[in-house]
PDB file of C-alpha atoms in Angstrom:
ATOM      1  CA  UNK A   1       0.000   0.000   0.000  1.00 65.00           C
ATOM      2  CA  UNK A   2       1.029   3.351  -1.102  1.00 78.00           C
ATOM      3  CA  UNK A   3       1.265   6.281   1.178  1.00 82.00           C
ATOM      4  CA  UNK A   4       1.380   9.964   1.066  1.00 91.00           C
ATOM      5  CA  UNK A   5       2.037  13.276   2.824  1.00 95.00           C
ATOM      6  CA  UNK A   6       1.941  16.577   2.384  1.00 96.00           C
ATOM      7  CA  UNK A   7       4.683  19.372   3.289  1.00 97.00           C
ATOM      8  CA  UNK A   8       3.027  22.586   3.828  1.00 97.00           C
ATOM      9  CA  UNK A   9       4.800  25.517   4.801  1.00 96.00           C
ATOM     10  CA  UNK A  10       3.663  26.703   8.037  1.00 94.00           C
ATOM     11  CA  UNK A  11       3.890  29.893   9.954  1.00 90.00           C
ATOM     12  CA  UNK A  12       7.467  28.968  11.459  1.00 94.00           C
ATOM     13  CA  UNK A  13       7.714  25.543  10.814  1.00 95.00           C
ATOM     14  CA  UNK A  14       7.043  22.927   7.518  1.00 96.00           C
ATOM     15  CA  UNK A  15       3.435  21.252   8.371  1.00 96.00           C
ATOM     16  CA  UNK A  16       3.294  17.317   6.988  1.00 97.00           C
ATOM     17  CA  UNK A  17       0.089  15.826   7.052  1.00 96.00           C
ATOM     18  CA  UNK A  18      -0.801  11.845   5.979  1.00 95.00           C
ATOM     19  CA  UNK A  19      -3.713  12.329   3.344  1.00 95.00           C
ATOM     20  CA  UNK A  20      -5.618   9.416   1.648  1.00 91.00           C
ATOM     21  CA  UNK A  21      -5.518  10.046  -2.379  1.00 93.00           C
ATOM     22  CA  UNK A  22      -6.240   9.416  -5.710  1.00 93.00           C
ATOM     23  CA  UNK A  23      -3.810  10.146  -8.655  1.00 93.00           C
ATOM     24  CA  UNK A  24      -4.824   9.848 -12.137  1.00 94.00           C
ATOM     25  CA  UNK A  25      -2.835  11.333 -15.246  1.00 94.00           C
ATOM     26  CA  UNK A  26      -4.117  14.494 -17.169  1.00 93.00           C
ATOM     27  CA  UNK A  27      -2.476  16.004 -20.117  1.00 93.00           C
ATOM     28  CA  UNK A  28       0.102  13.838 -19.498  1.00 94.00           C
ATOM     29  CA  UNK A  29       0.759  15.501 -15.832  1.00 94.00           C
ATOM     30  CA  UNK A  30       0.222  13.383 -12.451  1.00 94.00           C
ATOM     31  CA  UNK A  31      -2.505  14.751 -10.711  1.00 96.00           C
ATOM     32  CA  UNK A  32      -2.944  13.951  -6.664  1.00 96.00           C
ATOM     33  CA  UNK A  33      -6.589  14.195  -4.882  1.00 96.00           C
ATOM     34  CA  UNK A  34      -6.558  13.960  -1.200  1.00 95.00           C
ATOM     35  CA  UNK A  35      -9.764  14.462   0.758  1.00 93.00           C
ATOM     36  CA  UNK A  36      -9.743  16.721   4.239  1.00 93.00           C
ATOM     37  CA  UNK A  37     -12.374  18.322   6.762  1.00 91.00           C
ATOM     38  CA  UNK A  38     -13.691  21.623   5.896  1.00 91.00           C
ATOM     39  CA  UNK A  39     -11.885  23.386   8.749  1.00 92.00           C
ATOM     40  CA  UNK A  40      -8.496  23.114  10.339  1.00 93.00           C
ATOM     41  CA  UNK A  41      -4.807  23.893  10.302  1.00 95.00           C
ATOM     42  CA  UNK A  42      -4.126  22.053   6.818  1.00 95.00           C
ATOM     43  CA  UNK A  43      -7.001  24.146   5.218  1.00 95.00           C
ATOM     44  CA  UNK A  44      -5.852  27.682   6.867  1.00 95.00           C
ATOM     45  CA  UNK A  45      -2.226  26.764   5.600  1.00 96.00           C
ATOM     46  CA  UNK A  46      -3.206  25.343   2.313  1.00 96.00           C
ATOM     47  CA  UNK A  47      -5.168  28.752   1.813  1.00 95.00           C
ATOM     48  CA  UNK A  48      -2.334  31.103   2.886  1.00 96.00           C
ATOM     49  CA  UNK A  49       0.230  28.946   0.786  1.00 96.00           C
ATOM     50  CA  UNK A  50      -1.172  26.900  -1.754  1.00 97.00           C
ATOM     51  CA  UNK A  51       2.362  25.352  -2.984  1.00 98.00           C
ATOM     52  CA  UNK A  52       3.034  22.331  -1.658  1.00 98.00           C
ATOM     53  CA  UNK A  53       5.520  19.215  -1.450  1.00 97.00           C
ATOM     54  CA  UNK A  54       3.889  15.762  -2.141  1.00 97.00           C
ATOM     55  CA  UNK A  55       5.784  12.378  -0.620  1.00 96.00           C
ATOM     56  CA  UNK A  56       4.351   9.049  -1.136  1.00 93.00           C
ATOM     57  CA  UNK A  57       6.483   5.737  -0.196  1.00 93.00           C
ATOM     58  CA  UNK A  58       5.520   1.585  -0.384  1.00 93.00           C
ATOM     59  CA  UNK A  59       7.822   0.208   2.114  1.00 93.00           C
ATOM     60  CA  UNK A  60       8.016  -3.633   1.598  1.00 94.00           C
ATOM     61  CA  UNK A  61      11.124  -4.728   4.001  1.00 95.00           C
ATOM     62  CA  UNK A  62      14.030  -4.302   6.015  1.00 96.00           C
ATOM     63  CA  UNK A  63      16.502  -6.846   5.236  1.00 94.00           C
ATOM     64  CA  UNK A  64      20.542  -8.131   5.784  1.00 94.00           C
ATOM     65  CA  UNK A  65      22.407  -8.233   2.872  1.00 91.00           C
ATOM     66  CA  UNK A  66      26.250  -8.774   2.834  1.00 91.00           C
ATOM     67  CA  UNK A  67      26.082  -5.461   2.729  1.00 89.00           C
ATOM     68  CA  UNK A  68      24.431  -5.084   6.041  1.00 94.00           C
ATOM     69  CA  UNK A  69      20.916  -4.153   6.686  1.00 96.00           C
ATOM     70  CA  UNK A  70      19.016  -2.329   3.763  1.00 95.00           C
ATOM     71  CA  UNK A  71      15.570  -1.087   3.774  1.00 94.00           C
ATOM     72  CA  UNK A  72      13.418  -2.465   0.306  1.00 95.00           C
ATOM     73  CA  UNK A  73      11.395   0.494  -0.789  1.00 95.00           C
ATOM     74  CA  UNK A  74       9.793   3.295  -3.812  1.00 95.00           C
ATOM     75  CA  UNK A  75       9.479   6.616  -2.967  1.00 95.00           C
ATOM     76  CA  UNK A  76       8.413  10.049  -5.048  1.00 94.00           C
ATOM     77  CA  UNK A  77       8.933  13.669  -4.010  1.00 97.00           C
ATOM     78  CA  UNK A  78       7.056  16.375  -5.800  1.00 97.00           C
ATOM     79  CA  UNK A  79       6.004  19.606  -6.101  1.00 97.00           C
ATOM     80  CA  UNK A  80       2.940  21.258  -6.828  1.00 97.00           C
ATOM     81  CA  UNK A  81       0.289  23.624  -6.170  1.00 97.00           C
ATOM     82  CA  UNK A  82      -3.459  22.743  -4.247  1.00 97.00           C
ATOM     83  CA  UNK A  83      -6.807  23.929  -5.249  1.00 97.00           C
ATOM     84  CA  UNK A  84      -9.643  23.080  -4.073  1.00 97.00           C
ATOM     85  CA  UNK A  85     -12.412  21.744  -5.878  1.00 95.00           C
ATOM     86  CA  UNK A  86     -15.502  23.419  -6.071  1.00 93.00           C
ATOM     87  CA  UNK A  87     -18.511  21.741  -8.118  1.00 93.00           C
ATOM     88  CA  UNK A  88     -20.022  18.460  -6.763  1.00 89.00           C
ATOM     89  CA  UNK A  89     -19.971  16.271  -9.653  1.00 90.00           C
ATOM     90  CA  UNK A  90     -15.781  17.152  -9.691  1.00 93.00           C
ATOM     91  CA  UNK A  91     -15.761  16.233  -5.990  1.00 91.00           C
ATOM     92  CA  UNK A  92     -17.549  12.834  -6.229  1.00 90.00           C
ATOM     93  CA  UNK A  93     -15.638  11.788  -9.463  1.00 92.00           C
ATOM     94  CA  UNK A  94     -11.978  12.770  -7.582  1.00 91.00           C
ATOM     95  CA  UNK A  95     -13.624  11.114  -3.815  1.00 91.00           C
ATOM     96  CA  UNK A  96     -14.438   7.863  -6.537  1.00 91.00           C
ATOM     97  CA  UNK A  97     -11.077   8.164  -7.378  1.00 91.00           C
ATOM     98  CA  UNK A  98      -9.667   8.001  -3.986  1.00 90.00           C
ATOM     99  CA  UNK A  99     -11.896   5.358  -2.933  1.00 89.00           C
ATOM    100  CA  UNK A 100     -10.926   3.126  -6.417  1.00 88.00           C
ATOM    101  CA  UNK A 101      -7.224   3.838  -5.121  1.00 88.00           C
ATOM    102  CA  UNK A 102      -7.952   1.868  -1.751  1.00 88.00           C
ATOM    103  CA  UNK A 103      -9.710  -1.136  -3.246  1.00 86.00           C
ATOM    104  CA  UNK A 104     -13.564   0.415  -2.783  1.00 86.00           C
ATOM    105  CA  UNK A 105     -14.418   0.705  -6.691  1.00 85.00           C
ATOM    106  CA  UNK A 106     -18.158  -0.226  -5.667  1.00 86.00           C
ATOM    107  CA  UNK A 107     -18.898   1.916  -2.705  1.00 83.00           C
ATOM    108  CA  UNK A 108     -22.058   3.779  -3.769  1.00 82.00           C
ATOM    109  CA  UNK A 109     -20.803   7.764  -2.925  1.00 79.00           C
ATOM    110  CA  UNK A 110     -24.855   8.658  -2.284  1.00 75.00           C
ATOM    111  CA  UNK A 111     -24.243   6.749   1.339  1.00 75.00           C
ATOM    112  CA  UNK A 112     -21.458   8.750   2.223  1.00 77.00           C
ATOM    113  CA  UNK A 113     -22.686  11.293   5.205  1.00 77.00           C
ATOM    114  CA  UNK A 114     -19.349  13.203   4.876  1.00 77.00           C
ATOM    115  CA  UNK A 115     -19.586  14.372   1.075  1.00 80.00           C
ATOM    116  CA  UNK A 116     -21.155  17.239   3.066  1.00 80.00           C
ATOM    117  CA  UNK A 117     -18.601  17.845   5.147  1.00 85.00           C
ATOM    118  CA  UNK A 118     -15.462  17.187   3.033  1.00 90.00           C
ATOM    119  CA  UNK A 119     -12.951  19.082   0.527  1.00 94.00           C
ATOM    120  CA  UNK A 120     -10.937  17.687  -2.020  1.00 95.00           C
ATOM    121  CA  UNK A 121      -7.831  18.887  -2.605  1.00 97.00           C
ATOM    122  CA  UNK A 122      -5.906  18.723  -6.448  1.00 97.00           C
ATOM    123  CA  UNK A 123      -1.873  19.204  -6.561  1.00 97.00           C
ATOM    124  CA  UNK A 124      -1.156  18.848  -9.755  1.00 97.00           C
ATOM    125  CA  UNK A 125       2.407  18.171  -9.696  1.00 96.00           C
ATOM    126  CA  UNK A 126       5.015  19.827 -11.948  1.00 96.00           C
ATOM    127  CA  UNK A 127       7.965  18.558 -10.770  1.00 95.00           C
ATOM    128  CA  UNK A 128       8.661  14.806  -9.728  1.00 96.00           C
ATOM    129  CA  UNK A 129      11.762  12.444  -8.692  1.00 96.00           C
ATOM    130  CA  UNK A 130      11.515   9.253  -7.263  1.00 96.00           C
ATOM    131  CA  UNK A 131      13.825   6.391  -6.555  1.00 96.00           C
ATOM    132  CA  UNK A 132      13.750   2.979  -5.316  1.00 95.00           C
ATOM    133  CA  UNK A 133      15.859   0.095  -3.650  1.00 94.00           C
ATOM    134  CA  UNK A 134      13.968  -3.517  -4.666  1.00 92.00           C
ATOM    135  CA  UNK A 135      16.887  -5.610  -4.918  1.00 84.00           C
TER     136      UNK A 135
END
């Protein structure tokens, strides 16, 4: 399982926050959806500095090698700016999105008591590196 954070500059200090997402591909540029309350510290920031760093990892082991002890892993880093989304039909296709990325493809979205309560963020990102150590 993929996860992801994002770096938010604060008012002295960087802000990181775990989000659930969705990423899907538009005009050939990653696109990230996370989902968040209405209200908070990540929406006050997010509004005072939209630009943001995204960090998702899948860690799959920690293992000896001759070597000595490695860590098995993917990671990506990238940068980006949020928006939030404003028109319904947007928000459920991007919350379908996010639900499709944990495995609930058939979860009817008219049972969801949150859609009223939620935003959903969109980073799309502009800038991207990654690396990995599988073997």
């Amino acid at each position: 399982m993929c996860w992801e954070r994002i770096g938010i500059q604060g008012e002295i200090h960087p802000y990181v926050v775990p989000v659930s997402f969705g990423v899907e591909v538009m005009d050939e540029v990653p696109v990230v959806y996370f989902h968040c309350a209405k209200q908070g510290l990540k929406i006050d920031l997010l509004e005072k500095h939209p630009e943001v760093c995204v960090e998702g990892d899948i860690f799959y082991k920690v293992e000896q090698t001759e070597q000595g002890i490695t860590t098995r892993y993917e990671s990506i880093v990238g940068q980006g700016r949020c928006e939030f989304l404003t028109e319904l039909d947007e928000i459920k296709r991007c919350l379908r999105l996010i639900n499709d990325h944990y495995g609930y493809n058939d979860y009817p979205l008219d049972r969801c008591r949150g859609l009223a309560h939620l935003r959903i963020g969109r980073i799309a990102l502009q800038e991207i590196t990654g690396k990995r150590n599988l073997a």
